[in-house]
Amino acid sequence: MNEQLQIRIAGKEDIPAIEQLARQVWPVTYGNILLPHQLNYMLDYFYTPASLENQMTNLGHSFIVSLLNGRPVGFASWSLIDGSGIYKLHKLYVHTETQGKGLGKKLLDHILQQLHQQKAIALRLNVNRHNKARIFYEKLGFIIIGEEDADLGHGIFQNDFVMELHLNSPS
């Protein structure tokens, strides 16, 4: 079977697909890490159409989607942290049915190409301390540079490692 992968910039018209993917992927990814009410709260916090539109429009997050044979199977988002050339990877998720096919790495490679053009010096991300995705990022060269506990309200915290991939040397 010859599968065709496309990665493209996502816009507001992709919000329903991104939300649907998140609601399919998150229960599998975080089901053993978060309680059901925490999982639902965080999905509603990050992935409602209004929240996604705010991320795209007001917070300056760039989004991409991956399509396999025309069907959305993954997405990612990132933004510049400040003027220092450091960017943050906010999201990188691939549908569980297509994990293990290299799609996550292809999404990240696409982002790294964009960042290279921007002369970025580093890409940071947060990953839950109990999420096996940490190993994926370590294999790609990310290192743990710290820990962060973010209060999302209602007694729900993100307990993350902060990881970083060094890119270009500053000029």
Coordinates of C-alpha atoms in Angstrom, one line a residue:
M1 CA 0.0 0.0 0.0
N2 CA 1.4 3.4 -1.1
E3 CA 0.5 5.9 1.6
Q4 CA 0.8 9.6 0.7
L5 CA 1.8 12.0 3.4
Q6 CA 1.2 15.8 3.2
I7 CA 2.3 18.3 5.8
R8 CA 0.8 21.8 5.4
I9 CA 0.2 25.0 7.3
A10 CA -3.0 24.9 9.2
G11 CA -5.5 27.7 9.4
K12 CA -8.8 28.4 11.1
E13 CA -10.6 26.0 8.7
D14 CA -8.5 23.1 10.3
I15 CA -9.6 23.8 13.8
P16 CA -12.4 21.1 13.8
A17 CA -9.9 18.5 12.6
I18 CA -7.3 19.5 15.2
E19 CA -9.9 19.4 18.0
Q20 CA -11.1 16.0 16.8
L21 CA -7.6 14.6 16.7
A22 CA -6.8 15.9 20.1
R23 CA -9.9 14.4 21.6
Q24 CA -8.9 11.0 20.0
V25 CA -5.2 11.1 20.9
W26 CA -5.2 12.6 24.4
P27 CA -7.2 9.8 26.2
V28 CA -4.7 7.3 24.9
T29 CA -1.6 9.4 25.5
Y30 CA -2.6 10.7 29.0
G31 CA -5.2 8.1 30.1
N32 CA -2.7 6.5 32.5
I33 CA -1.3 9.8 33.7
L34 CA -4.3 12.0 34.3
L35 CA -7.7 11.4 36.0
P36 CA -10.7 11.6 33.6
H37 CA -11.8 15.0 35.0
Q38 CA -8.3 16.4 34.6
L39 CA -8.1 15.1 31.0
N40 CA -11.4 16.6 30.1
Y41 CA -10.6 19.9 31.7
M42 CA -7.3 20.1 29.9
L43 CA -8.9 19.2 26.5
D44 CA -11.4 21.9 27.1
Y45 CA -8.7 24.4 28.2
F46 CA -6.5 23.8 25.1
Y47 CA -8.6 22.5 22.3
T48 CA -12.0 24.2 22.1
P49 CA -12.5 26.0 18.8
A50 CA -12.2 29.4 20.7
S51 CA -9.0 28.3 22.4
L52 CA -7.4 27.1 19.2
E53 CA -8.4 30.2 17.3
N54 CA -7.0 32.4 20.1
Q55 CA -3.7 30.4 19.9
M56 CA -3.6 31.0 16.1
T57 CA -4.8 34.6 16.0
N58 CA -3.7 36.3 19.2
L59 CA -0.9 34.2 20.7
G60 CA 1.0 33.8 17.4
H61 CA 1.2 30.0 17.4
S62 CA 2.0 28.5 14.0
F63 CA 0.1 25.3 13.3
I64 CA 0.7 22.5 10.8
V65 CA -1.3 19.4 10.1
S66 CA -0.3 16.1 8.5
L67 CA -2.6 14.3 6.2
L68 CA -2.2 10.6 5.3
N69 CA -4.0 9.8 2.1
G70 CA -6.0 13.1 2.6
R71 CA -7.0 12.2 6.2
P72 CA -5.8 14.4 9.1
V73 CA -3.5 12.2 11.3
G74 CA -1.4 14.7 13.2
F75 CA -0.7 18.3 14.1
A76 CA 1.8 20.5 15.7
S77 CA 2.2 24.1 16.9
W78 CA 5.1 26.4 17.9
S79 CA 5.9 30.0 18.5
L80 CA 8.7 32.4 19.3
I81 CA 9.2 32.7 23.0
D82 CA 10.8 36.2 22.8
G83 CA 13.3 38.0 20.7
S84 CA 16.1 35.8 21.7
G85 CA 15.7 33.2 18.9
I86 CA 14.3 30.6 21.2
Y87 CA 11.0 29.0 20.1
K88 CA 8.6 26.7 21.9
L89 CA 7.0 23.6 20.6
H90 CA 3.5 23.7 22.1
K91 CA 1.9 20.7 20.5
L92 CA 3.0 17.6 18.5
Y93 CA 0.5 14.8 18.3
V94 CA 0.0 11.9 15.9
H95 CA -3.1 9.7 15.8
T96 CA -2.5 6.5 17.7
E97 CA -3.3 4.4 14.6
T98 CA -0.5 6.0 12.7
Q99 CA 2.2 6.2 15.4
G100 CA 5.4 4.4 14.7
K101 CA 5.4 5.4 11.0
G102 CA 7.8 8.3 11.5
L103 CA 5.1 10.9 11.2
G104 CA 6.0 12.7 14.5
K105 CA 9.6 13.0 13.3
K106 CA 8.4 14.3 10.0
L107 CA 6.3 17.0 11.7
L108 CA 9.2 18.0 13.8
D109 CA 11.6 18.0 10.8
H110 CA 9.1 20.3 9.0
I111 CA 9.1 22.7 12.0
L112 CA 12.9 22.6 12.3
Q113 CA 13.2 23.6 8.6
Q114 CA 11.0 26.6 9.3
L115 CA 13.1 27.5 12.4
H116 CA 16.3 27.2 10.4
Q117 CA 15.0 29.8 8.0
Q118 CA 14.2 32.0 11.1
K119 CA 17.8 31.6 12.4
A120 CA 16.4 30.1 15.6
I121 CA 19.0 29.1 18.2
A122 CA 16.8 26.6 20.2
L123 CA 13.5 24.8 20.3
R124 CA 12.0 24.2 23.8
L125 CA 9.1 22.0 24.8
N126 CA 7.3 20.8 27.9
V127 CA 6.6 17.1 28.3
N128 CA 4.7 15.5 31.2
R129 CA 7.2 13.8 33.5
H130 CA 5.4 10.5 33.0
N131 CA 4.9 10.7 29.3
K132 CA 6.9 8.2 27.2
A133 CA 7.2 10.9 24.5
R134 CA 10.2 12.2 26.5
I135 CA 12.1 9.2 25.1
F136 CA 11.1 10.2 21.6
Y137 CA 12.4 13.7 22.1
E138 CA 15.6 12.5 23.7
K139 CA 16.3 10.3 20.7
L140 CA 16.0 13.4 18.5
G141 CA 18.6 15.3 20.6
F142 CA 16.5 17.2 23.1
I143 CA 17.9 17.4 26.6
I144 CA 16.1 18.1 29.9
I145 CA 17.0 21.6 31.1
G146 CA 14.5 21.9 34.0
E147 CA 11.1 21.1 35.5
E148 CA 8.0 23.2 35.5
D149 CA 4.7 22.9 37.4
A150 CA 1.9 25.1 35.8
D151 CA -1.3 25.7 37.6
L152 CA -4.2 25.5 35.1
G153 CA -6.8 26.2 37.7
H154 CA -9.4 23.9 39.5
G155 CA -6.5 22.1 41.2
I156 CA -5.1 20.8 38.0
F157 CA -1.3 21.1 37.3
Q158 CA 0.9 20.3 34.5
N159 CA 4.0 18.6 35.9
D160 CA 6.5 18.8 33.1
F161 CA 10.1 18.4 32.1
V162 CA 11.4 21.4 30.1
M163 CA 13.5 20.1 27.2
E164 CA 15.6 21.9 24.6
L165 CA 17.2 21.2 21.3
H166 CA 20.1 23.5 20.4
L167 CA 19.8 24.6 16.7
N168 CA 22.1 27.3 15.3
S169 CA 24.8 29.3 17.0
P170 CA 24.0 33.0 17.4
S171 CA 25.8 35.1 14.9

